[in-house]
PDB file of C-alpha atoms and ligand atoms in Angstrom:
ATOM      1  CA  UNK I   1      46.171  18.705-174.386  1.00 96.00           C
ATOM      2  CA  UNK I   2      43.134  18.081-171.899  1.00 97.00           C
ATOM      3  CA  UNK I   3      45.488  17.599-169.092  1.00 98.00           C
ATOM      4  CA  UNK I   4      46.882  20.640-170.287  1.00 98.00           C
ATOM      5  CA  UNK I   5      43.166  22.324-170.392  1.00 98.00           C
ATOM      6  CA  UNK I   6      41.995  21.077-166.744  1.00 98.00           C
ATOM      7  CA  UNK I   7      45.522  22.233-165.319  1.00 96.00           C
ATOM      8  CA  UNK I   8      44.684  25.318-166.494  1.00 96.00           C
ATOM      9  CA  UNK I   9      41.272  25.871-165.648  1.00 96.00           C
ATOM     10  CA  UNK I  10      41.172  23.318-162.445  1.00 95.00           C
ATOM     11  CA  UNK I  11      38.895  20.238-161.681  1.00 96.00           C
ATOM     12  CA  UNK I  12      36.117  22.397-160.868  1.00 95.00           C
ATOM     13  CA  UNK I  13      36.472  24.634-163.871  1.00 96.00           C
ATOM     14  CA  UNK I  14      33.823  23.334-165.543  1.00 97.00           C
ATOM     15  CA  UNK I  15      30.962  22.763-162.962  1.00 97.00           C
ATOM     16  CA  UNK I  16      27.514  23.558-163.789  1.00 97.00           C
ATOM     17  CA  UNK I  17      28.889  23.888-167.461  1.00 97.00           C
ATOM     18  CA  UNK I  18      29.537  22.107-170.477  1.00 97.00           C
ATOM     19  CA  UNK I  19      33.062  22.285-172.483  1.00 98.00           C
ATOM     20  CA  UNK I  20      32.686  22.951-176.203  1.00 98.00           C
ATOM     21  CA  UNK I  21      36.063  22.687-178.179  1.00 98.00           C
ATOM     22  CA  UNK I  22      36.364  24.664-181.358  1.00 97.00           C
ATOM     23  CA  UNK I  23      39.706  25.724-183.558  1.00 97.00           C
ATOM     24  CA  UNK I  24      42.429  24.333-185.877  1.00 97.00           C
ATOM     25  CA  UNK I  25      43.320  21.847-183.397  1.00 98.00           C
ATOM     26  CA  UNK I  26      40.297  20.049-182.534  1.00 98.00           C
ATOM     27  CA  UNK I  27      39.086  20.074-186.206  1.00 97.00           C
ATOM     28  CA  UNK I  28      42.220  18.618-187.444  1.00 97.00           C
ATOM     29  CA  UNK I  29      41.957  15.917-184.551  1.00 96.00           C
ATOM     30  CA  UNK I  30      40.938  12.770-185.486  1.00 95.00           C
ATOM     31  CA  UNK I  31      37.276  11.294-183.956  1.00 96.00           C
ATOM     32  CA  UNK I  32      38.889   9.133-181.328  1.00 95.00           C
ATOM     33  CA  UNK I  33      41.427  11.717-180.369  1.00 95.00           C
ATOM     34  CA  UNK I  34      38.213  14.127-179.790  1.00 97.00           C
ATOM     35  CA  UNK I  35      36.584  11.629-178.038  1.00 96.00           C
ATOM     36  CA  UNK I  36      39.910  11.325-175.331  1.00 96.00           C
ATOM     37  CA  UNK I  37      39.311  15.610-175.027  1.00 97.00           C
ATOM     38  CA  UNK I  38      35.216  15.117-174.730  1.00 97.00           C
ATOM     39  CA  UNK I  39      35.919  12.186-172.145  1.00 95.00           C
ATOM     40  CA  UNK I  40      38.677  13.749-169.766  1.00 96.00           C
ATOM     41  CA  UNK I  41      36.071  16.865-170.072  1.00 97.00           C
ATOM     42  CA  UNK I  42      34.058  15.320-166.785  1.00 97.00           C
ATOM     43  CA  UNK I  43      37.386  15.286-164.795  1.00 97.00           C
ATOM     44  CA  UNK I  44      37.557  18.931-165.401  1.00 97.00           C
ATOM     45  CA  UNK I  45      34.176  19.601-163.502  1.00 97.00           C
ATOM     46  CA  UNK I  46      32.186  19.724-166.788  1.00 98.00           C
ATOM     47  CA  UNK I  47      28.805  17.953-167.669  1.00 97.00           C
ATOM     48  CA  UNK I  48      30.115  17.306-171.163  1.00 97.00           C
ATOM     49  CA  UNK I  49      32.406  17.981-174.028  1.00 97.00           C
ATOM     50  CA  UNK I  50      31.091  18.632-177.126  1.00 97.00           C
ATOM     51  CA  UNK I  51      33.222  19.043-180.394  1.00 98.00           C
ATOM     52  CA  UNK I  52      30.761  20.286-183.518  1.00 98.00           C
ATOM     53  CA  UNK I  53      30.297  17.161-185.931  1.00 97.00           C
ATOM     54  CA  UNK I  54      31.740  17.390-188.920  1.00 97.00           C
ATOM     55  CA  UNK I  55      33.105  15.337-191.979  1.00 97.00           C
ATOM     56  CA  UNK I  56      36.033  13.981-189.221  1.00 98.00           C
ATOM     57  CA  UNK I  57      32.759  13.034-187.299  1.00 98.00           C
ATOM     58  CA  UNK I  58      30.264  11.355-190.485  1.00 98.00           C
ATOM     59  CA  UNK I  59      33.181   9.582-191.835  1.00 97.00           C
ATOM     60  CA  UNK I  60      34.377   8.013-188.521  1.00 96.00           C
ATOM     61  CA  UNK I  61      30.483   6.747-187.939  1.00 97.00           C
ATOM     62  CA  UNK I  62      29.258   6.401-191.736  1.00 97.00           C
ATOM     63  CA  UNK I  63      29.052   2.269-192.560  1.00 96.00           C
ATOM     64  CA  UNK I  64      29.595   1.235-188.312  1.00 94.00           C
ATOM     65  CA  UNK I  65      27.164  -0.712-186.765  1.00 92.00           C
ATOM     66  CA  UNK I  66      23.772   0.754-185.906  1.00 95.00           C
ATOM     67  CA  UNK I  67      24.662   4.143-188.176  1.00 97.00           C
ATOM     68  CA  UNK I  68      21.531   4.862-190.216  1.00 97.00           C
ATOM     69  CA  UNK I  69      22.001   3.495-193.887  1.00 97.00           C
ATOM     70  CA  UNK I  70      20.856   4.862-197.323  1.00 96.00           C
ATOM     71  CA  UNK I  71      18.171   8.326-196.988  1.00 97.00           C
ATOM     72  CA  UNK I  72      18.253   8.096-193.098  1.00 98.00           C
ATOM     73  CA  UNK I  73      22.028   8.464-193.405  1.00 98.00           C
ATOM     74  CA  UNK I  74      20.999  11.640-194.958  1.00 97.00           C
ATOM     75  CA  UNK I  75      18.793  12.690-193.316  1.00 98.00           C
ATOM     76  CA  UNK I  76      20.609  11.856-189.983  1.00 98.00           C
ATOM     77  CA  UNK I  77      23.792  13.997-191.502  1.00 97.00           C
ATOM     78  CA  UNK I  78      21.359  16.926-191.766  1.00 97.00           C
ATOM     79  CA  UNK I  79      19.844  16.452-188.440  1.00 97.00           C
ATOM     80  CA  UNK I  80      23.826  16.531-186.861  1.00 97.00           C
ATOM     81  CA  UNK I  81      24.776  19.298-189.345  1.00 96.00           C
ATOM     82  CA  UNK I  82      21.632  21.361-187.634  1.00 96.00           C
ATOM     83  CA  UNK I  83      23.371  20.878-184.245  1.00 95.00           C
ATOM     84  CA  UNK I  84      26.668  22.811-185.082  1.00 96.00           C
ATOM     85  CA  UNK I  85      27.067  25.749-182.816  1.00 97.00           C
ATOM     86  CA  UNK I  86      25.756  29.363-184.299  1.00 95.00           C
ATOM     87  CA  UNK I  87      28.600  31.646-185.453  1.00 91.00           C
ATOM     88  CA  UNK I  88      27.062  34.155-182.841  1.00 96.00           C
ATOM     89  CA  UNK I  89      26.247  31.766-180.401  1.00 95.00           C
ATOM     90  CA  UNK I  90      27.017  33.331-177.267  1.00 97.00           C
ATOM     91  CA  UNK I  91      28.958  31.472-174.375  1.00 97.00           C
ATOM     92  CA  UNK I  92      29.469  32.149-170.099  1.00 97.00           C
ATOM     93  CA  UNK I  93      33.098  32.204-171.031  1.00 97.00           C
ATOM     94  CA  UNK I  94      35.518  31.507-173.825  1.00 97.00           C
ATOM     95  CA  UNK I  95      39.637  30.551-173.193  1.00 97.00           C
ATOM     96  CA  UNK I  96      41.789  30.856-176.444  1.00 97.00           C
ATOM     97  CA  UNK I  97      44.992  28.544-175.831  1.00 97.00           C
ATOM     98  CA  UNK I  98      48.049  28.143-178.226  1.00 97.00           C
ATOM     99  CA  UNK I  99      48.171  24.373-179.199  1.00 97.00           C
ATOM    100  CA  UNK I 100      51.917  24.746-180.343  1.00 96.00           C
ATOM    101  CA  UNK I 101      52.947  26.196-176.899  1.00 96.00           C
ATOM    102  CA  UNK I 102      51.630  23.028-175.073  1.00 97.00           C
ATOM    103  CA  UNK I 103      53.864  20.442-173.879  1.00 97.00           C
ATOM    104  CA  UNK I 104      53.491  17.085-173.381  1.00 98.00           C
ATOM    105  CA  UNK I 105      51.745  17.247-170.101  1.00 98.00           C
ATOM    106  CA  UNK I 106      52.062  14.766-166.837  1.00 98.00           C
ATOM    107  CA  UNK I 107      50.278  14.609-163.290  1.00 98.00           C
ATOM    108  CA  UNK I 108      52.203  14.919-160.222  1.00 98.00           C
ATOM    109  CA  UNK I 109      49.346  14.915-157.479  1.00 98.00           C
ATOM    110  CA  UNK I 110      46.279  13.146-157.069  1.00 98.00           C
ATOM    111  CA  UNK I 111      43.791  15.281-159.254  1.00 97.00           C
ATOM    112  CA  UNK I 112      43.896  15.403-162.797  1.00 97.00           C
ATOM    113  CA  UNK I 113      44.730  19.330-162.182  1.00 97.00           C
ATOM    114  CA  UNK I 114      47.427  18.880-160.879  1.00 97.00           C
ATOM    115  CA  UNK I 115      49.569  18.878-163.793  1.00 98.00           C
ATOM    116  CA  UNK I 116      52.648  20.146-165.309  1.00 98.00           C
ATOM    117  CA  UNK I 117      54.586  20.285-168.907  1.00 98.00           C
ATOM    118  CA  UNK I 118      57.089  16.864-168.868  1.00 98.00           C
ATOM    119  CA  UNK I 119      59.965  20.099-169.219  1.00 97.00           C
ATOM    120  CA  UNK I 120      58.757  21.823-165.360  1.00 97.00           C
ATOM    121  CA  UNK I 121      59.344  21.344-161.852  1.00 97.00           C
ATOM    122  CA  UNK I 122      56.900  20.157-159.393  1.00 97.00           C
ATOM    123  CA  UNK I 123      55.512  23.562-158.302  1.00 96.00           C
ATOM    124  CA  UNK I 124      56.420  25.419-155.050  1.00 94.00           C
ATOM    125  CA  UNK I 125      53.451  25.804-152.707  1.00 88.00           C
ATOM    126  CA  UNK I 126      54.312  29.682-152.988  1.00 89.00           C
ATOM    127  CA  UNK I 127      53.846  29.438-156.540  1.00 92.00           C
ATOM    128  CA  UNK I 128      50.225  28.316-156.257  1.00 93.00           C
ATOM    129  CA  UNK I 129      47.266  30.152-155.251  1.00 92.00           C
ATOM    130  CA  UNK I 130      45.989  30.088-151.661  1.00 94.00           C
ATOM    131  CA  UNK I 131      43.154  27.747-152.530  1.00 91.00           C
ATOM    132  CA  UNK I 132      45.182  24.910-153.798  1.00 93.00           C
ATOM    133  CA  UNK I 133      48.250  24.714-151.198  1.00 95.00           C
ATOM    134  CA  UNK I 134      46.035  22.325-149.064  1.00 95.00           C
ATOM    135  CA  UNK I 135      45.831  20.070-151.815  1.00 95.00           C
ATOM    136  CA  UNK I 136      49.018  20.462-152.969  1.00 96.00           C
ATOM    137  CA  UNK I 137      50.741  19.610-149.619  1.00 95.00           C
ATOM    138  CA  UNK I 138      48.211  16.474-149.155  1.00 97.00           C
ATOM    139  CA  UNK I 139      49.855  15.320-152.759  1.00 97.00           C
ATOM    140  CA  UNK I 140      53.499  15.998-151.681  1.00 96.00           C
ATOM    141  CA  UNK I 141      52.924  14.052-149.127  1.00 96.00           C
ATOM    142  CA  UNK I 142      51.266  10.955-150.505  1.00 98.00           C
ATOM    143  CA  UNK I 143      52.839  11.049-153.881  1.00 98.00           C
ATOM    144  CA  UNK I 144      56.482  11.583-151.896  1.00 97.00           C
ATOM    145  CA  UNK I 145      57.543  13.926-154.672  1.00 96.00           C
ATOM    146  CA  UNK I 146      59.823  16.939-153.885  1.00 94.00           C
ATOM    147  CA  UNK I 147      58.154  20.656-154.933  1.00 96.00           C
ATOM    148  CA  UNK I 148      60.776  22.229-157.011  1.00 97.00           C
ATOM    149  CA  UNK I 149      61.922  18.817-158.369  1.00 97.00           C
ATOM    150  CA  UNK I 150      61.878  18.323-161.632  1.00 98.00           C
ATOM    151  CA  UNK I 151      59.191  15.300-162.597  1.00 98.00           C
ATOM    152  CA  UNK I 152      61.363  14.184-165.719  1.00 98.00           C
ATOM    153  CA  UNK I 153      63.269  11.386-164.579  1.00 98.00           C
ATOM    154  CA  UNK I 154      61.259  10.050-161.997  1.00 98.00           C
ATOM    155  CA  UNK I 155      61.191   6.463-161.804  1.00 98.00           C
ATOM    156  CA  UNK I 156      58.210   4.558-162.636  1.00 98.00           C
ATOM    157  CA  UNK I 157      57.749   0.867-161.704  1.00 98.00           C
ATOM    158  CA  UNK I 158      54.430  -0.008-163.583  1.00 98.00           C
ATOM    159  CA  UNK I 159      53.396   1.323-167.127  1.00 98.00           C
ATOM    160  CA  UNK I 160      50.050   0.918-168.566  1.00 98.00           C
ATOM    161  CA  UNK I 161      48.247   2.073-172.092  1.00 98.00           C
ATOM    162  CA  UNK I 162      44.673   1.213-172.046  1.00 97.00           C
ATOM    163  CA  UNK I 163      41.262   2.708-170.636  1.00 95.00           C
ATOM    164  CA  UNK I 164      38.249   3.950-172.373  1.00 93.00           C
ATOM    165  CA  UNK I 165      40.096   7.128-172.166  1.00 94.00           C
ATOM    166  CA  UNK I 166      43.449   6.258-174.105  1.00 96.00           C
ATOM    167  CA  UNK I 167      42.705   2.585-175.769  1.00 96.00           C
ATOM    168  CA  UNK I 168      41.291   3.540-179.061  1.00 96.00           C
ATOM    169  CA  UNK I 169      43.221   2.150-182.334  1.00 96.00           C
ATOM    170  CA  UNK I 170      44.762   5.602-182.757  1.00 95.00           C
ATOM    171  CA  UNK I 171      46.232   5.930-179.370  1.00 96.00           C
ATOM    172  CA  UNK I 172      47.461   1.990-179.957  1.00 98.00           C
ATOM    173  CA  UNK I 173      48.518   3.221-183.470  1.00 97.00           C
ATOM    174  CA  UNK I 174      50.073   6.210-182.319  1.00 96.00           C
ATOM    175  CA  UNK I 175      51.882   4.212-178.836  1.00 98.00           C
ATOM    176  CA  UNK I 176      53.271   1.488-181.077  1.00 98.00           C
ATOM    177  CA  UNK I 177      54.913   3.736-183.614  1.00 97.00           C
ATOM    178  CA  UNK I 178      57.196   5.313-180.666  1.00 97.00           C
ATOM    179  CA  UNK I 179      57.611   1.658-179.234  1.00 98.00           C
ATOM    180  CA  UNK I 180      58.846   0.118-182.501  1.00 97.00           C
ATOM    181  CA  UNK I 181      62.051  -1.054-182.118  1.00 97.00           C
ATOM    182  CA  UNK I 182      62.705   0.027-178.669  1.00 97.00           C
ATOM    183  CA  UNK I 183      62.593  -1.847-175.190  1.00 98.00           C
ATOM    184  CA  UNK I 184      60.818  -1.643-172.119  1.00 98.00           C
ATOM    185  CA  UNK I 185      63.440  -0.919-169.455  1.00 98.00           C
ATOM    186  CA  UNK I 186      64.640  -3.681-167.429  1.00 98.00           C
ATOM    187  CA  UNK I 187      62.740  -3.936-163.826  1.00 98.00           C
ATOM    188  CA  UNK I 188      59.511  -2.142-165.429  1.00 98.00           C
ATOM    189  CA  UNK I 189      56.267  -4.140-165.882  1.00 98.00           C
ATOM    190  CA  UNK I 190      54.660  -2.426-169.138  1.00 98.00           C
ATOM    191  CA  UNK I 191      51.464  -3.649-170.387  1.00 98.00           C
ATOM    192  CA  UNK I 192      48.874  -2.559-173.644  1.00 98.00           C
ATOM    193  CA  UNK I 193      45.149  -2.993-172.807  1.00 98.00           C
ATOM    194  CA  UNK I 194      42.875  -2.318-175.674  1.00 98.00           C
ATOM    195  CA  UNK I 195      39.684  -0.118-175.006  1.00 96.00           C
ATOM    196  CA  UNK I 196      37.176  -3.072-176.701  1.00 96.00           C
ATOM    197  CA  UNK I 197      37.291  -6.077-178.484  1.00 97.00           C
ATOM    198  CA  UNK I 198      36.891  -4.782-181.794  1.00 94.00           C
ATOM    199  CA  UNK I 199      39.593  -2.213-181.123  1.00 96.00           C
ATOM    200  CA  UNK I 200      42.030  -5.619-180.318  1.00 98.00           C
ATOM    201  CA  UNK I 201      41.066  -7.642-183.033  1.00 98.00           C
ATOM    202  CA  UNK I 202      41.743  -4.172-185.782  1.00 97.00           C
ATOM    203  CA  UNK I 203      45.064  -3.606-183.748  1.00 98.00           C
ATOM    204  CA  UNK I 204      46.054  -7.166-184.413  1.00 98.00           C
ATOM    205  CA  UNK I 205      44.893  -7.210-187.661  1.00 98.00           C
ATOM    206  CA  UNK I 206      47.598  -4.474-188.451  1.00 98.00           C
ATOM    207  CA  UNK I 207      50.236  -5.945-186.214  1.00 98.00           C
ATOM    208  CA  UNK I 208      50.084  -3.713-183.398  1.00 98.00           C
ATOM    209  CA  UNK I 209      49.878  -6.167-180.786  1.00 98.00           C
ATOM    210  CA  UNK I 210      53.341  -7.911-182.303  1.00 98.00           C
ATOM    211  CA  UNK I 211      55.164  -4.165-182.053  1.00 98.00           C
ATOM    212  CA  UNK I 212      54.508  -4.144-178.328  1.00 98.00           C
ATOM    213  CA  UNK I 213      55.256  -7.903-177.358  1.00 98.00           C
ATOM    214  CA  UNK I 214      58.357  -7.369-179.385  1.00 98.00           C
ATOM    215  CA  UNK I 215      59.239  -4.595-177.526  1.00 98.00           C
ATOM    216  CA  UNK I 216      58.795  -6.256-174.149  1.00 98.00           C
ATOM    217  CA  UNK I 217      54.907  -5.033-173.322  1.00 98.00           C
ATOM    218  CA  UNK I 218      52.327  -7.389-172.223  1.00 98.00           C
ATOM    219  CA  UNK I 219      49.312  -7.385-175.094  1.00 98.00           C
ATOM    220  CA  UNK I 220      46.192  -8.274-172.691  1.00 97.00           C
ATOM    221  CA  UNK I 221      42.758  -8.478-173.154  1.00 96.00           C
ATOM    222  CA  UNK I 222      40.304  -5.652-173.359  1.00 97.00           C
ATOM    223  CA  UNK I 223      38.715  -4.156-170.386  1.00 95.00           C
ATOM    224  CA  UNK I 224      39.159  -1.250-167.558  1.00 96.00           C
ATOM    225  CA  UNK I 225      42.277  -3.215-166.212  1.00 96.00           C
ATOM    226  CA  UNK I 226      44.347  -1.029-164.101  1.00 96.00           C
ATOM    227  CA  UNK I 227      42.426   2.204-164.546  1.00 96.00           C
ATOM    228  CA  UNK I 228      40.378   1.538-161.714  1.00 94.00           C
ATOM    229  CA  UNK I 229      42.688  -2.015-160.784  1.00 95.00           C
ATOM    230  CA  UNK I 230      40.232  -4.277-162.375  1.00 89.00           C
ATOM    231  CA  UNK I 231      40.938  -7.866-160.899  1.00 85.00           C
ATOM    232  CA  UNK I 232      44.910  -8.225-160.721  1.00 91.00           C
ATOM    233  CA  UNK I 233      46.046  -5.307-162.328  1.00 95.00           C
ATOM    234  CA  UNK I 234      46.468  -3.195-159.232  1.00 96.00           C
ATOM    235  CA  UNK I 235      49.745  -1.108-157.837  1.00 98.00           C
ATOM    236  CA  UNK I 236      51.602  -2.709-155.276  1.00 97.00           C
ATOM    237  CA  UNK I 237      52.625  -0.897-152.220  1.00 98.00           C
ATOM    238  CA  UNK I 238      53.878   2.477-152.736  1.00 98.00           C
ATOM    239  CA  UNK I 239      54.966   1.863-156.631  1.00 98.00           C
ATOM    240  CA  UNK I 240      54.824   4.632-158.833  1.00 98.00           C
ATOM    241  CA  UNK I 241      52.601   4.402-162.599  1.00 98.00           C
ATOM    242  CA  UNK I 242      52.722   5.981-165.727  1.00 98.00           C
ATOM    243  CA  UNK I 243      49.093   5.472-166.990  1.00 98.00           C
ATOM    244  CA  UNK I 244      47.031   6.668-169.493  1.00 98.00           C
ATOM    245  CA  UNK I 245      43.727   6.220-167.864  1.00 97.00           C
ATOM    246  CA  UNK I 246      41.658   9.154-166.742  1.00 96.00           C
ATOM    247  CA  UNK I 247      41.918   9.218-162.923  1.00 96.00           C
ATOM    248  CA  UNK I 248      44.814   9.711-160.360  1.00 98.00           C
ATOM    249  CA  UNK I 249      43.272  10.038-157.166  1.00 97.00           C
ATOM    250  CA  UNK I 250      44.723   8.032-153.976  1.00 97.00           C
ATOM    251  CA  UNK I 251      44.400   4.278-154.180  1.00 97.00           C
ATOM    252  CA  UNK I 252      42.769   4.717-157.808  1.00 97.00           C
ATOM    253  CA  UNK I 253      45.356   1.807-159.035  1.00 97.00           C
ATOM    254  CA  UNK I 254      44.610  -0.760-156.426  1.00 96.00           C
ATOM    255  CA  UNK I 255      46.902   0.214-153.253  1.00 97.00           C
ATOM    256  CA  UNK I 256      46.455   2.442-150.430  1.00 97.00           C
ATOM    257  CA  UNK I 257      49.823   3.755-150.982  1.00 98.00           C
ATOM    258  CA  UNK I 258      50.196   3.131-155.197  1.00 98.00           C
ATOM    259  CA  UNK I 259      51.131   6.713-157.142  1.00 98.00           C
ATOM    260  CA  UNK I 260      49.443   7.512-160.276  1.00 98.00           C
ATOM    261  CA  UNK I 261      51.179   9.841-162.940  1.00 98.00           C
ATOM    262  CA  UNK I 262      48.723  10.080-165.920  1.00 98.00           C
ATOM    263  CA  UNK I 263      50.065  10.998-169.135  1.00 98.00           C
ATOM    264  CA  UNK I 264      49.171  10.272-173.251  1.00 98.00           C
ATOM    265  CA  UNK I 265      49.747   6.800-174.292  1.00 98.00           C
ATOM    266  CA  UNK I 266      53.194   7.807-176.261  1.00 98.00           C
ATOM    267  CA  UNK I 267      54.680   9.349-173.538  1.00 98.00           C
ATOM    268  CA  UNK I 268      54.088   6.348-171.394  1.00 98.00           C
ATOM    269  CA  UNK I 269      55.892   4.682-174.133  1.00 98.00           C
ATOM    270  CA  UNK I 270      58.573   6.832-173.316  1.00 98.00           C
ATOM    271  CA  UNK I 271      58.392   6.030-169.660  1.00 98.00           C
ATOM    272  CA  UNK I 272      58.824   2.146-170.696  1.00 98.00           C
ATOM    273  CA  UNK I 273      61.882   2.427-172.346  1.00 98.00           C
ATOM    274  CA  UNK I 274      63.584   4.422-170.088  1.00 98.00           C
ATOM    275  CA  UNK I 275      61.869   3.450-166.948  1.00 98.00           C
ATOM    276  CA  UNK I 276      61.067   7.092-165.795  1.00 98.00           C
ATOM    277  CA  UNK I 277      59.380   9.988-166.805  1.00 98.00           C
ATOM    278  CA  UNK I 278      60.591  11.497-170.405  1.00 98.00           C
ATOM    279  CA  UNK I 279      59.833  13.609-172.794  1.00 98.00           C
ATOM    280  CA  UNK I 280      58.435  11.741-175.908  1.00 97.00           C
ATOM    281  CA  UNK I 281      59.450  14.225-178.254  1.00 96.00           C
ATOM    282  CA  UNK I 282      62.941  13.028-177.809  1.00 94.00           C
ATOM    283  CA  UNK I 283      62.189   9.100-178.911  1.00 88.00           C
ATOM    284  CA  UNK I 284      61.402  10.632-182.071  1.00 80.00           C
TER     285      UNK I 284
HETATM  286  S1  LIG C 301      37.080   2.257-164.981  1.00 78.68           S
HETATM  287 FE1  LIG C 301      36.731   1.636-167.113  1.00 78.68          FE
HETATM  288  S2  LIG C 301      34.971   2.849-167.812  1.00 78.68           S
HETATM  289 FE2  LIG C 301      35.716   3.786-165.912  1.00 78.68          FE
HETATM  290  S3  LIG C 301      37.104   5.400-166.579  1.00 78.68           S
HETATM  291 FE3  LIG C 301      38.351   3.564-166.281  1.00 78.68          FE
HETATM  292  S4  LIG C 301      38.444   2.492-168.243  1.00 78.68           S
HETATM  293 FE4  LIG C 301      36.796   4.017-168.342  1.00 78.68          FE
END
């Protein structure tokens, strides 16, 4: 969805702004799903994301470490409540998208704008608007994609779920449930890297980690890892990822020459087990 958000409105949408989310969608999200939205907000251009708190937002923090307990819970709760966003507030700009008409979404350059549904073709540079060819044909170039080639189906070497971004239990939770029973294809390295220790130990404690071994991932220890190619974790040569971190630019992964396609943790799942780029909706 946020990929879907900053291909719309560009990586400088957002500058000298902050994004507030509001609707169906967003309240129906769960806090850690928010927090991916809020988070990818900065690659967008924007100072911040902000989602209104709500009862998603009091139960996700009510009993966690360093939450106020007993009447400053309440009074804390009344404090956040006093936050929420007038009904007349008035904003520099508001963009009403269709949440059932998005795709699941997938780079194909190196900016996180540079997106496209997993269903459409690389774009044409006649396509795009004058002030993004130059950008465009820098990406064709480095990311040695075709314009006008489909991206479903292109091969991935490397797949990795993790970053602060996309290694919350849910995202885990959610990856595993589409990896169940399946296997990572056969020449693809595919590895799980929770977002914090206390997100490992919960995922282990319901058996995540097994899902993934099982199903021929790597279950590593928390950290950045190959988001920004923390210690070995790092594209070689000119190989292609399907990562769920945040950030695609050139060399982000480790190697001069390393391709980034970032995507949501299930549909790298997808990209495992076939080793290419799929739609996830169809491992259902
Ligand atoms: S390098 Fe680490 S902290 Fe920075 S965006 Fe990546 S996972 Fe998050």
């Amino acid at each position: 969805m946020i990929l879907h958000i900053i291909r719309t409105l560009g990586v400088k949408g957002g500058v000298g702004y902050a994004y507030e989310y509001a609707g169906t969608t967003f309240e129906q999200m769960t806090m850690e799903e928010r927090m991916t939205v809020c988070n990818m907000s900065i690659e967008g251009g924007a100072r911040c994301g902000y989602i209104n708190p709500d009862q998603v937002t009091y139960e996700y923090l009510k009993g966690r470490d360093f939450a106020p307990k007993g009447e400053d819970w309440n009074k804390a709760v009344e404090w956040w409540n006093s936050m929420r966003s007038d009904a007349d507030a008035v904003y520099d700009d508001i963009l009403t998208f269709d949440a059932a008409e998005i795709a699941p979404t997938v780079t194909w350059g190196i900016t996180p704008g540079q997106g496209i549904a997993v269903n459409e073709a690389i774009p044409i540079p006649d396509s795009l608007p004058e002030s993004e060819r130059a950008i465009a044909e820098e990406a064709y170039r480095y990311m040695q994609l075709i314009p006008g080639a489909p991206i479903q189906g292109t091969k991935v070497d490397v797949c990795f779920i993790g970053s602060c971004t996309n290694g919350r239990l849910t995202d885990l939770r959610e990856a595993a449930q589409f990896a169940q029973g399946k296997r990572v294809a056969q020449g693809v390295k595919a590895f799980v890297v929770p977002g914090s220790e206390r997100v490992k130990k919960d995922a282990e404690a319901e058996g995540l980690d097994k899902i993934f071994v099982e199903a021929g991932f790597e279950w590593r220890e928390p950290g950045c890892s190959m988001c920004l190619a923390m210690n070995p974790d790092k594209l070689q040569g000119d190989q292609i990822s399907a990562s769920s971190s945040n950030r695609n630019f050139k060399g982000r992964q480790g190697s001069a020459t390393g391709r980034t396609l970032l995507m949501s943790p299930a549909m790298v799942v997808a990209a495992a087990v076939n080793g290419k780029v799929s739609d996830v909706r169809q491992l259902l």
